[in-house]
Tab-separated table of C-alpha atoms in Angstrom:
chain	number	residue	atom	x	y	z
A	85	UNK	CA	4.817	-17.737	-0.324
A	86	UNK	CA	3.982	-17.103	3.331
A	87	UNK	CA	4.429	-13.398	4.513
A	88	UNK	CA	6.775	-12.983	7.272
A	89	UNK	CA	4.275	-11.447	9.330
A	90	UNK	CA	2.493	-14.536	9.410
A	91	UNK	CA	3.459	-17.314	11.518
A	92	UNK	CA	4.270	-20.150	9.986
A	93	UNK	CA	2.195	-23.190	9.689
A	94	UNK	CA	1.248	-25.232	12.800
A	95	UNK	CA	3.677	-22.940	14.678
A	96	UNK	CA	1.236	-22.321	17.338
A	97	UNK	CA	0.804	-25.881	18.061
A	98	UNK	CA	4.139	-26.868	18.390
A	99	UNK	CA	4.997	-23.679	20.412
A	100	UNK	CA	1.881	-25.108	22.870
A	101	UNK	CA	3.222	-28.539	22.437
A	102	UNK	CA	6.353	-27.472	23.589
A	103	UNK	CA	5.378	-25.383	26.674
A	104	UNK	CA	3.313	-28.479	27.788
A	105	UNK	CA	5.930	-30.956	27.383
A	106	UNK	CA	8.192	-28.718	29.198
A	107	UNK	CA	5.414	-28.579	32.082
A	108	UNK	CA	4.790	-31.804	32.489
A	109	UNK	CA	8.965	-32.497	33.193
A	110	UNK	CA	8.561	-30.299	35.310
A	111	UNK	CA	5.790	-31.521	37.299
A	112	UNK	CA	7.730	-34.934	37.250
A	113	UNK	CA	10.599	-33.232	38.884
A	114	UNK	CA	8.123	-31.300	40.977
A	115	UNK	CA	6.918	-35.064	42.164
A	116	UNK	CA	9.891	-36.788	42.614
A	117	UNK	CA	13.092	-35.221	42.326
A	118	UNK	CA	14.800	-32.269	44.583
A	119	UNK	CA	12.469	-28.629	43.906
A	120	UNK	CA	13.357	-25.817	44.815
A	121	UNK	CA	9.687	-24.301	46.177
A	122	UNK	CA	6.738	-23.057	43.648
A	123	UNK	CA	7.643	-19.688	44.376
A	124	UNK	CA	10.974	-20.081	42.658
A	125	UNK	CA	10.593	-21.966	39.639
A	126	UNK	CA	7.300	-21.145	38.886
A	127	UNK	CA	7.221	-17.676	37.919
A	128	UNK	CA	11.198	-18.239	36.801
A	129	UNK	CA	9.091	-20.378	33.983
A	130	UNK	CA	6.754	-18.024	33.504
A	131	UNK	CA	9.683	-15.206	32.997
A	132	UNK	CA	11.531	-17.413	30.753
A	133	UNK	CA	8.382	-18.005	28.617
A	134	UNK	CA	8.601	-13.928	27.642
A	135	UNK	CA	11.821	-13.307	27.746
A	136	UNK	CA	11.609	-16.499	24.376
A	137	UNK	CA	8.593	-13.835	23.188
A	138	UNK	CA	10.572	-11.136	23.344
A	139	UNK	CA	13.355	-12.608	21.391
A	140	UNK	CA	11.051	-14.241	19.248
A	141	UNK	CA	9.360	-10.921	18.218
A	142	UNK	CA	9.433	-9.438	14.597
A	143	UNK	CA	11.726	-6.609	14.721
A	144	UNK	CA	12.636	-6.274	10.653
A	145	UNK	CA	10.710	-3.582	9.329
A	146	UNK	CA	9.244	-4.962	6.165
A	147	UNK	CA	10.776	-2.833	2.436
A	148	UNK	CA	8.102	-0.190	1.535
A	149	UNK	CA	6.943	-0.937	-1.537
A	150	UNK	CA	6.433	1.196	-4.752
A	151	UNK	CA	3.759	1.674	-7.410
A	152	UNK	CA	0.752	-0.378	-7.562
A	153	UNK	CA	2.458	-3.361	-5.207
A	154	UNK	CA	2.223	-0.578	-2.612
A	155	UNK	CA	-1.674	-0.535	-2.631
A	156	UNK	CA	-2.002	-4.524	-3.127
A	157	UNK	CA	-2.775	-5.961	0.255
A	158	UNK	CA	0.340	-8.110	1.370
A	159	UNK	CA	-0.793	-11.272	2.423
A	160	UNK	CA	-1.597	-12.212	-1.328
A	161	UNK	CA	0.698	-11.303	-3.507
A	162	UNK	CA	-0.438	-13.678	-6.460
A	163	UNK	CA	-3.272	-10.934	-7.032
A	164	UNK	CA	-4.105	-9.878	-10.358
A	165	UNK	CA	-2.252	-6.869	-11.315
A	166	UNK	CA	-5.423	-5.837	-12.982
A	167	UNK	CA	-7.802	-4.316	-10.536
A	168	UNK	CA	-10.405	-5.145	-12.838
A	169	UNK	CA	-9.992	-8.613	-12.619
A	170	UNK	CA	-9.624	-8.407	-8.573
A	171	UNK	CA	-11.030	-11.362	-6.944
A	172	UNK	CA	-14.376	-9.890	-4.844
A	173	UNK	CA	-12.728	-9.449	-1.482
A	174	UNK	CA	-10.719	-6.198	-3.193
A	175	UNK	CA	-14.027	-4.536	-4.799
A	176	UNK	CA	-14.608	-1.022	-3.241
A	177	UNK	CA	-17.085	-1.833	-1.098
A	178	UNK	CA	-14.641	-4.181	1.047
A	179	UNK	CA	-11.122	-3.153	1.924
A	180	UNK	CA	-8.334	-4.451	1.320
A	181	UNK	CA	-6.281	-6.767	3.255
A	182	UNK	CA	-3.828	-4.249	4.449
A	183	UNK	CA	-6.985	-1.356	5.060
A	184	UNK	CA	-8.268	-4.605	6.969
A	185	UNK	CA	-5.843	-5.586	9.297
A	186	UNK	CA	-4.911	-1.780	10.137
A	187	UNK	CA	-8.824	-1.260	11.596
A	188	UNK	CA	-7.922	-4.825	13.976
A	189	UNK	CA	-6.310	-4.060	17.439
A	190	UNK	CA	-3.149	-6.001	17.413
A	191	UNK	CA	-1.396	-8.331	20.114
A	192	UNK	CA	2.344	-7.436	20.080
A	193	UNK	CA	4.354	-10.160	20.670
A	194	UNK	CA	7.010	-8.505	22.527
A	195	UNK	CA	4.291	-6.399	24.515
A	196	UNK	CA	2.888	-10.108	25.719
A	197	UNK	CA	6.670	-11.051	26.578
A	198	UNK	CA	7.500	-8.298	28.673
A	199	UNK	CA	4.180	-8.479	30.420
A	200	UNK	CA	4.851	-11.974	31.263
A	201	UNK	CA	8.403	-11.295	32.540
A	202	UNK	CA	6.695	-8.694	35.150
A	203	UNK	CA	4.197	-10.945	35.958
A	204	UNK	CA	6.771	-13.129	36.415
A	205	UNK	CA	8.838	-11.277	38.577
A	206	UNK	CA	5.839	-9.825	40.355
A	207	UNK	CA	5.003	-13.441	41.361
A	208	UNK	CA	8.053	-13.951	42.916
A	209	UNK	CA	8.665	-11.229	44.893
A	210	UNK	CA	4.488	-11.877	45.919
A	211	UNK	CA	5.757	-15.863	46.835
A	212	UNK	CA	8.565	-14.569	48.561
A	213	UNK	CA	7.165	-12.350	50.628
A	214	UNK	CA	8.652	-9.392	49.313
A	215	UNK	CA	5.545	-7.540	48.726
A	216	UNK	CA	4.032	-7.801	52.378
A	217	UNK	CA	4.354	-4.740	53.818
A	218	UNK	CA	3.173	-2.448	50.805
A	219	UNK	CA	0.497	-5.222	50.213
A	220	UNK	CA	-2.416	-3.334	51.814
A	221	UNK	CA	-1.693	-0.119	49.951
A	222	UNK	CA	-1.017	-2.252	46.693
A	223	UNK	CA	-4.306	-4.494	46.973
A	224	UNK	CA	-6.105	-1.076	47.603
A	225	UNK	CA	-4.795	0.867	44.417
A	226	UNK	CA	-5.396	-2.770	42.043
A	227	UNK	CA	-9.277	-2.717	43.359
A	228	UNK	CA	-9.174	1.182	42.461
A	229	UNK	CA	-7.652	-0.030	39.158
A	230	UNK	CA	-10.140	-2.650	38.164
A	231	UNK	CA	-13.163	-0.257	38.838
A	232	UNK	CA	-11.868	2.216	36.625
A	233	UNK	CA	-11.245	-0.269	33.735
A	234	UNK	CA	-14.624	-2.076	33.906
A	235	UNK	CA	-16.547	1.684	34.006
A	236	UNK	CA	-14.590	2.905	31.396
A	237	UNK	CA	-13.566	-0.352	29.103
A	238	UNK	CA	-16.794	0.403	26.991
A	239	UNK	CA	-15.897	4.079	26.219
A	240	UNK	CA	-12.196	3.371	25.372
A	241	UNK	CA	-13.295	0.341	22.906
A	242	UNK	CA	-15.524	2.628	21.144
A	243	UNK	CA	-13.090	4.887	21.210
A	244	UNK	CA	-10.198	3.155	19.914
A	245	UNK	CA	-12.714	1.597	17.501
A	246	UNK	CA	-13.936	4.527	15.375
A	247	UNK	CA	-9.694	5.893	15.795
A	248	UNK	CA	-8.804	2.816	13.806
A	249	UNK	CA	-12.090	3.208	11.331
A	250	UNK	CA	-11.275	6.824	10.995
A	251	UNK	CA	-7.497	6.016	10.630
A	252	UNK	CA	-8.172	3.219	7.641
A	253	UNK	CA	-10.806	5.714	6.311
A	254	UNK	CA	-7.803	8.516	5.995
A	255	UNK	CA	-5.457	5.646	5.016
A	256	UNK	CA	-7.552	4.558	1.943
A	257	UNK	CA	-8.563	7.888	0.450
A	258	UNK	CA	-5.021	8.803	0.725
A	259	UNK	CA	-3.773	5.263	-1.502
A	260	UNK	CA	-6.612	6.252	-3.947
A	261	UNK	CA	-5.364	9.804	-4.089
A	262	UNK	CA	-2.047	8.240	-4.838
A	263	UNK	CA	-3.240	6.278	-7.621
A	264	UNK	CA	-5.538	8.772	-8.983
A	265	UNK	CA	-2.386	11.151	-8.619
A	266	UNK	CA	0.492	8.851	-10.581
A	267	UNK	CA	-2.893	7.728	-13.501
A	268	UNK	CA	-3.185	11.264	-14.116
A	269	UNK	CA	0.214	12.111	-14.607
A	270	UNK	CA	1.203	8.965	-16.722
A	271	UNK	CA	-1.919	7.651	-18.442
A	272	UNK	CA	-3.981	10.498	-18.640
A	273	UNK	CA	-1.256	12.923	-19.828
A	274	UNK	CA	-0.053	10.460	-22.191
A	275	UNK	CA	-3.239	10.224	-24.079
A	276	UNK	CA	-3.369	14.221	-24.256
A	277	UNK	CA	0.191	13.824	-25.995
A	278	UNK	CA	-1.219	11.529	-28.407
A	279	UNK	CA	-3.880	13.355	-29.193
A	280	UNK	CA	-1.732	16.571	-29.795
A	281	UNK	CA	0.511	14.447	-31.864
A	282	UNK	CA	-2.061	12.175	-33.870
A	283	UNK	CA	-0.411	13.032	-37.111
A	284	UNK	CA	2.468	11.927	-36.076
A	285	UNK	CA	2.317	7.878	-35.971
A	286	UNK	CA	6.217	7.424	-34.904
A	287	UNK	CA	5.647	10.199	-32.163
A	288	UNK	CA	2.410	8.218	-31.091
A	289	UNK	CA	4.111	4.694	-30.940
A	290	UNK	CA	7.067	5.994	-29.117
A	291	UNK	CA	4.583	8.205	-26.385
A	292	UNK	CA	2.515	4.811	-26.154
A	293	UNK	CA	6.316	2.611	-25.943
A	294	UNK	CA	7.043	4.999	-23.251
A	295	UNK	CA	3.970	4.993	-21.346
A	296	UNK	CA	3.545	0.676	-21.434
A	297	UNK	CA	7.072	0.400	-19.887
A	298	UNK	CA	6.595	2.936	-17.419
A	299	UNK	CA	3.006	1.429	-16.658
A	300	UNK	CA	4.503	-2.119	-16.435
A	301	UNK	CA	7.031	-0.998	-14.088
A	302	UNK	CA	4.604	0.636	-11.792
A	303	UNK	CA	2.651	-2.402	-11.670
A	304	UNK	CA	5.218	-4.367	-11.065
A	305	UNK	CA	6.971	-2.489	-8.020
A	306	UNK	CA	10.043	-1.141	-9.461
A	307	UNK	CA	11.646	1.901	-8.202
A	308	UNK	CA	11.901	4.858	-10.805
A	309	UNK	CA	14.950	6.057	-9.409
A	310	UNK	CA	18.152	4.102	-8.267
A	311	UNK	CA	18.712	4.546	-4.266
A	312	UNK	CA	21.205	7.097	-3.668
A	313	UNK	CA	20.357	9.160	-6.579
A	314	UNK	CA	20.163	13.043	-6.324
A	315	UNK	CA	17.493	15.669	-7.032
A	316	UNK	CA	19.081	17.696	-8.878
A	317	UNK	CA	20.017	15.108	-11.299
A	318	UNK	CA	16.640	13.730	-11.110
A	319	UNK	CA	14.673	17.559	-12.006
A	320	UNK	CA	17.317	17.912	-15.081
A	321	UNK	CA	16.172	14.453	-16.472
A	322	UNK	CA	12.719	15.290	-15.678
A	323	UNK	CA	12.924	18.808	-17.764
A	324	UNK	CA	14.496	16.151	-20.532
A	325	UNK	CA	12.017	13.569	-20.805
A	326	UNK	CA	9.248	16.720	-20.612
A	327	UNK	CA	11.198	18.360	-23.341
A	328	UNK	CA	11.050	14.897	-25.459
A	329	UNK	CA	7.830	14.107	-24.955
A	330	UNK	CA	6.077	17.785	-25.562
A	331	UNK	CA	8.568	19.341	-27.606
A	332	UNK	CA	9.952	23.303	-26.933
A	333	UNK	CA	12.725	24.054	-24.442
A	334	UNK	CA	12.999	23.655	-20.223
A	335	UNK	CA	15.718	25.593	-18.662
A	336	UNK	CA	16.531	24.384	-15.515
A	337	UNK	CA	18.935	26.045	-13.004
A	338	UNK	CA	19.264	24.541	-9.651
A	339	UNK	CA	21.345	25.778	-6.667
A	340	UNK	CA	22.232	23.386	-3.911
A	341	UNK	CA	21.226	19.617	-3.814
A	342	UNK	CA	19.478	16.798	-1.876
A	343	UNK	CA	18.610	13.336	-1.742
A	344	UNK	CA	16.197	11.661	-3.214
A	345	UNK	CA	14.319	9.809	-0.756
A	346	UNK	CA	10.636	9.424	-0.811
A	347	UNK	CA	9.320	12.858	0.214
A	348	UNK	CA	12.061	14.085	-2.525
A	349	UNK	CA	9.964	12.163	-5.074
A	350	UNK	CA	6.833	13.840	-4.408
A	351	UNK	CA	8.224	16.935	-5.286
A	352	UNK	CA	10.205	15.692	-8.159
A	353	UNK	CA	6.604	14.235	-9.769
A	354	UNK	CA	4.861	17.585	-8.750
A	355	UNK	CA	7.249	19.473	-10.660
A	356	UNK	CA	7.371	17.336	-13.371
A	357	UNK	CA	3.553	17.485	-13.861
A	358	UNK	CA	4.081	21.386	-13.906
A	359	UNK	CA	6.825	21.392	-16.020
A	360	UNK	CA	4.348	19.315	-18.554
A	361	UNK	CA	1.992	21.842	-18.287
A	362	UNK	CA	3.796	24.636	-18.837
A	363	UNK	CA	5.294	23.158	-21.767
A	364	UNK	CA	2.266	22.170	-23.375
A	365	UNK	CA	0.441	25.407	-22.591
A	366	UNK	CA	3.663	28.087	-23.080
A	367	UNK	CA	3.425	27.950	-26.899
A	368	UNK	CA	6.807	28.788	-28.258
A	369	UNK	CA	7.948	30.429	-24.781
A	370	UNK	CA	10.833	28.214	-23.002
A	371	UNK	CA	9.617	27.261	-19.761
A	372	UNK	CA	11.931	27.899	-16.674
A	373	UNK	CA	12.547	26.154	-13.790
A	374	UNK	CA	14.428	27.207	-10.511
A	375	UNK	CA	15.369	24.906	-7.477
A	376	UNK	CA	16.925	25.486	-4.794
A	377	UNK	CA	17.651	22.162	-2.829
A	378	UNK	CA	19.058	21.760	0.511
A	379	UNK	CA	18.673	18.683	2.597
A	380	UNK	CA	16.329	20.940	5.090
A	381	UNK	CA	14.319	22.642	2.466
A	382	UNK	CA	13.365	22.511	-1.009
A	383	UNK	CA	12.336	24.655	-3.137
A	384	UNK	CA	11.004	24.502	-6.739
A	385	UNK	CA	9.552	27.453	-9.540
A	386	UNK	CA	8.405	26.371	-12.743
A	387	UNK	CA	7.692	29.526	-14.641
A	388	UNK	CA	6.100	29.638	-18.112
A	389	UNK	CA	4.863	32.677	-20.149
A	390	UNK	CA	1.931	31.244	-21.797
A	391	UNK	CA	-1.508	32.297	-21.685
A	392	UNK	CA	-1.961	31.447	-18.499
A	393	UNK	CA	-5.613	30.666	-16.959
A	394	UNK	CA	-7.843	31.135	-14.312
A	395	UNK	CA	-7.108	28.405	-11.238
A	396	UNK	CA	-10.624	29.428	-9.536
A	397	UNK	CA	-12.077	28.682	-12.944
A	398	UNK	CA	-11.002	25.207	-13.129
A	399	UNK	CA	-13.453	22.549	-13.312
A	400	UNK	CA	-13.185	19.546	-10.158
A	401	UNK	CA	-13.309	17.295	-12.731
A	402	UNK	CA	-9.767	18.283	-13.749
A	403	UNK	CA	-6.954	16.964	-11.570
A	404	UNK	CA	-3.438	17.863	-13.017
A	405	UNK	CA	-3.073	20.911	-10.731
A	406	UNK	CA	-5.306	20.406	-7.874
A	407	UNK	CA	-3.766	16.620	-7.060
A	408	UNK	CA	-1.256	16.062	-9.285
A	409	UNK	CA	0.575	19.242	-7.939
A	410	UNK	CA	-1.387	20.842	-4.811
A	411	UNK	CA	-2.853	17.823	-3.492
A	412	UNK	CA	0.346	15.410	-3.917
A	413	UNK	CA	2.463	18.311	-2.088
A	414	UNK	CA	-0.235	18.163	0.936
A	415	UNK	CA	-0.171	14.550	1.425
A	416	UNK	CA	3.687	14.795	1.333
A	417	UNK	CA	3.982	17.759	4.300
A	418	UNK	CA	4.493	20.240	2.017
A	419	UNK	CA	2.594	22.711	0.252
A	420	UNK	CA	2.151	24.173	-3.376
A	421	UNK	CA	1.238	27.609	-5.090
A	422	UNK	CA	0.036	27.784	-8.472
A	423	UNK	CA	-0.558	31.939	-9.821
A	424	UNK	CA	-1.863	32.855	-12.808
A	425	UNK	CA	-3.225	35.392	-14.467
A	426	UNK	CA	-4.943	35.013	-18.020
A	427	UNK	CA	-2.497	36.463	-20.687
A	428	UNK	CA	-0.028	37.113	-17.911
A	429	UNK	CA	1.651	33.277	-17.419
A	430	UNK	CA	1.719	30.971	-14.955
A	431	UNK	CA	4.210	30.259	-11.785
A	432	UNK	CA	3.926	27.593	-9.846
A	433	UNK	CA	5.964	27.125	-6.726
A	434	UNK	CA	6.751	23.944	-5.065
A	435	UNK	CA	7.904	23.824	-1.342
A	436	UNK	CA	9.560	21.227	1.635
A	437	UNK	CA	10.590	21.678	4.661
A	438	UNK	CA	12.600	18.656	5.500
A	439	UNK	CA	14.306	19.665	8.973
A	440	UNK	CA	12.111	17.016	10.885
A	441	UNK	CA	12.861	13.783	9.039
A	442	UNK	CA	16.585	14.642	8.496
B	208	UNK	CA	-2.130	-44.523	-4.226
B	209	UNK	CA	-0.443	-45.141	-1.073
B	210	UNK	CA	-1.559	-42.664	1.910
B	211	UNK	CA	0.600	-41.968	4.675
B	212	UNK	CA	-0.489	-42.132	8.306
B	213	UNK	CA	-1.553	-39.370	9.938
B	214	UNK	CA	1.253	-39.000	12.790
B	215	UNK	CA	-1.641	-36.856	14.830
B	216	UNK	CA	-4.144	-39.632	14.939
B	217	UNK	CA	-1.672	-42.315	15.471
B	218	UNK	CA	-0.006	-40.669	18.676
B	219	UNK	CA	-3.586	-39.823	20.014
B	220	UNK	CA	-4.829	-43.554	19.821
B	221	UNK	CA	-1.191	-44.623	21.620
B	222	UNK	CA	-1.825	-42.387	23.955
B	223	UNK	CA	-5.315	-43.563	25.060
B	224	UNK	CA	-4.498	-47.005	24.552
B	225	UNK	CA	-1.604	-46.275	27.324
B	226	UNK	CA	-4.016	-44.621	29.926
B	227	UNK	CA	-6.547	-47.643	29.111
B	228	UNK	CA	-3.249	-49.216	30.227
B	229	UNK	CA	-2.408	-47.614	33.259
B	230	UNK	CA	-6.258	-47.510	34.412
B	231	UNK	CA	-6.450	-51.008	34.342
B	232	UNK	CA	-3.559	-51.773	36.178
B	233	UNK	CA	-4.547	-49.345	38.682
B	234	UNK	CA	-7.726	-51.411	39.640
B	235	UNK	CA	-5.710	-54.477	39.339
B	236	UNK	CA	-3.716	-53.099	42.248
B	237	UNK	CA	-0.622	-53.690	40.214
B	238	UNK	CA	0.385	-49.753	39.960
B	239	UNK	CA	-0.704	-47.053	42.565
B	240	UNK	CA	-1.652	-43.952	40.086
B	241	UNK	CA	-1.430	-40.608	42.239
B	242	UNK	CA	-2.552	-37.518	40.633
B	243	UNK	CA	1.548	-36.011	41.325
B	244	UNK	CA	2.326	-38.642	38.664
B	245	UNK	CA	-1.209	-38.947	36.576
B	246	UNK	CA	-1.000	-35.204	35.910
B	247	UNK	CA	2.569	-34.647	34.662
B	248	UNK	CA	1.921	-37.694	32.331
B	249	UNK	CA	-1.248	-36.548	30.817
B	250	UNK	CA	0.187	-33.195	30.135
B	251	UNK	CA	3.109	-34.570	28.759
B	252	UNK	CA	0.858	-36.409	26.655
B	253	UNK	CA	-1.098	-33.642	25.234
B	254	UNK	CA	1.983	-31.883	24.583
B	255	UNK	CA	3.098	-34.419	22.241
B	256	UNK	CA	0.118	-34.946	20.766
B	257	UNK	CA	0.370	-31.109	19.291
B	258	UNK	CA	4.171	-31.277	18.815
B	259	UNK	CA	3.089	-33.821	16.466
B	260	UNK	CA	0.472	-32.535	14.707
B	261	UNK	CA	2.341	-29.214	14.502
B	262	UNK	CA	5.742	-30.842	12.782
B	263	UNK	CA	3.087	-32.861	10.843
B	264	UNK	CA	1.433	-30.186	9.474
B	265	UNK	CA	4.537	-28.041	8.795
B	266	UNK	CA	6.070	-30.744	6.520
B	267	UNK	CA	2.525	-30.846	4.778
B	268	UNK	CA	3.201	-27.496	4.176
B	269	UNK	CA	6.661	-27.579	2.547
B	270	UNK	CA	5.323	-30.408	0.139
């Protein structure tokens, strides 16, 4: 399978094939049959050659893709889904494809047409004469032009060098913060449930049931949530699968509603995770949860009355609140509050402003 | 097992066989090769030449 951002095989050599064949007819006409001048059809061929660039350029935006297929580089999809069976090229100390190709200065297509129909059309009014009088100043200002570029061409390439190494840099902690984000909240709290519930072998075989699909599907790209489908929907069957899994009770008013799309989800899975541990730490307490959902702003409190805890005491070592919750709202444009007291509960509040992507 | 030709190769050795050709007739006096004509035709010819080998290796690719 060949990714449609690659060209296809041998596509560059028939595309040069082409242009030559079409050159040499019309250096046959230029030599024997009636030609209109150089100045005419030369830079009309040139033109022609990016307006078929332009129209030739990619302009589908490929389908973001979800779980782990997000963070596998594109141009192999056969790749193991293990990552501990990677081939070498995908070890942490070499990128990935995708980190890869982001840190590479790319040659747009359509930029290369357009510049060719200018230069096309420059080269005809040039031919024709057209330019003449503001030639002098024009000549001038190019000259002025090219000095500039050659002093400063060194400076810019470093400097759109370490922006695209500082951009991959940001690009890759934030994938690994993803992963280390969705393995905490799946794997990680899984196990704890098992261990809570090791007397309990049905419990454990459904928790472990649970967990494999959900794993699988993750792996495999599926969506956890069927376009069109609404928050508030989506935090009630949250506060259901919590209240399966953990046991005890999650009351969940919401006022309002919103879509679902991709910055809704981060804030769905934040509140989840805080819905978990409220429910695992609020002993016998129900655990409440508030929303208010509009499609500028959302707004999420899960409230528990358990013992509550220190959140400057909490080792780094421990991730549930400080990327599962905090950290996940940050790298969605939103932010997070946990406050606790210990022996006074906890509250955490979850917030969006979505007025900018609407 | 039977190979097939490669198309490439095969248009390349036409297509110096045909200048060899042309040349020759040229100092024979028969033909009077210009550069107006010579260029056009060895353009031509190195256009085809990758047409080929591009088409070829495309439908190496689908197999």
């Amino acid at each position: 399978m060949s990714h449609p951002a690659n060209p296809p095989r041998g596509g560059l050599r028939i595309a040069i094939g082409t242009g030559l064949l079409v050159c040499s007819g019309l250096l046959f006409v230029r030599a024997a049959g009636p030609w209109p001048g150089d100045a005419i059809v030369w830079p009309g061929a040139v033109a022609v050659l990016g307006a078929l660039l332009i129209w030739r350029a990619p302009g589908v935006v490929p389908r973001r893709r979800r779980g782990w297929a997000a963070h596998r580089p594109p141009e192999d999809p056969s790749l193991p889904l293990s990552p501990s069976s990677a081939p070498a090229s995908s070890l942490p100390h070499e990128p990935p494809a995708r980190v890869r190709a982001l840190g590479r200065p790319e040659v747009s297509r359509g930029g290369l047409g357009v510049a060719l129909v200018l230069a096309g059309g420059f080269a005809f009014l040039w031919a024709s004469g057209a330019t003449r009088p503001a030639g002098e100043a024009l000549l001038a200002g190019l000259a002025v032009l090219v000095a500039v570029a050659l002093i400063f061409a060194p400076s810019w390439r470093r400097l759109a060098r370490s922006l695209a190494t500082e951009r991959t840099e940001r690009i890759r902690s934030q994938e690994r913060a993803d992963v280390g984000a969705h393995l905490h909240d799946s794997v990680l709290q899984t196990l704890a449930l098992i261990q809570r519930s090791a007397e309990d072998p049905r419990q454990v075989a459904a928790l472990a049931r649970r967990q494999e699909r959900e794993l699988r599907g993750w792996l495999a790209g599926d969506a956890s949530h069927e376009p069109g489908e609404r928050l508030a929907a989506a935090l009630q069957e949250a506060a259901a699968a919590v209240e399966a899994a953990v046991g005890g009770s999650v009351e969940v008013v919401v006022v309002g509603d919103c879509s679902l799309e991709e910055r809704g989800e981060a804030v769905l899975a934040a509140a989840r995770e805080a819905m978990l541990n409220a429910a695992k730490f609020a002993g016998q307490a129900p655990v409440s949860v508030y929303a208010e959902l509009s499609e500028e702003r959302i707004q999420v409190f899960v409230r528990d009355r358990g013992a509550g805890f220190d959140p400057a005491a909490v080792p780094q070592a421990r991730r549930g609140v400080r990327e599962s919750i905090v950290g996940r709202m940050r790298r969605a444009g939103g932010q997070a509050a946990v406050r606790s007291l210990p022996g006074g509960g906890t509250e955490v509040e979850i917030a969006l402003e979505r007025g900018e992507q609407s | 097992m039977k190979s097939s030709p490669n198309v490439t190769v095969l248009l390349t050795g036409l297509a110096v066989l045909a200048l060899g050709v042309l040349l020759v007739l040229d100092a024979d006096g028969a033909v009077d090769l210009r550069f107006a004509y010579m260029a056009p035709v060895l353009v031509g010819a190195l256009g085809a030449i990758l047409l080929a080998g591009g088409l070829a290796g495309r439908g190496r690719g689908r197999g």
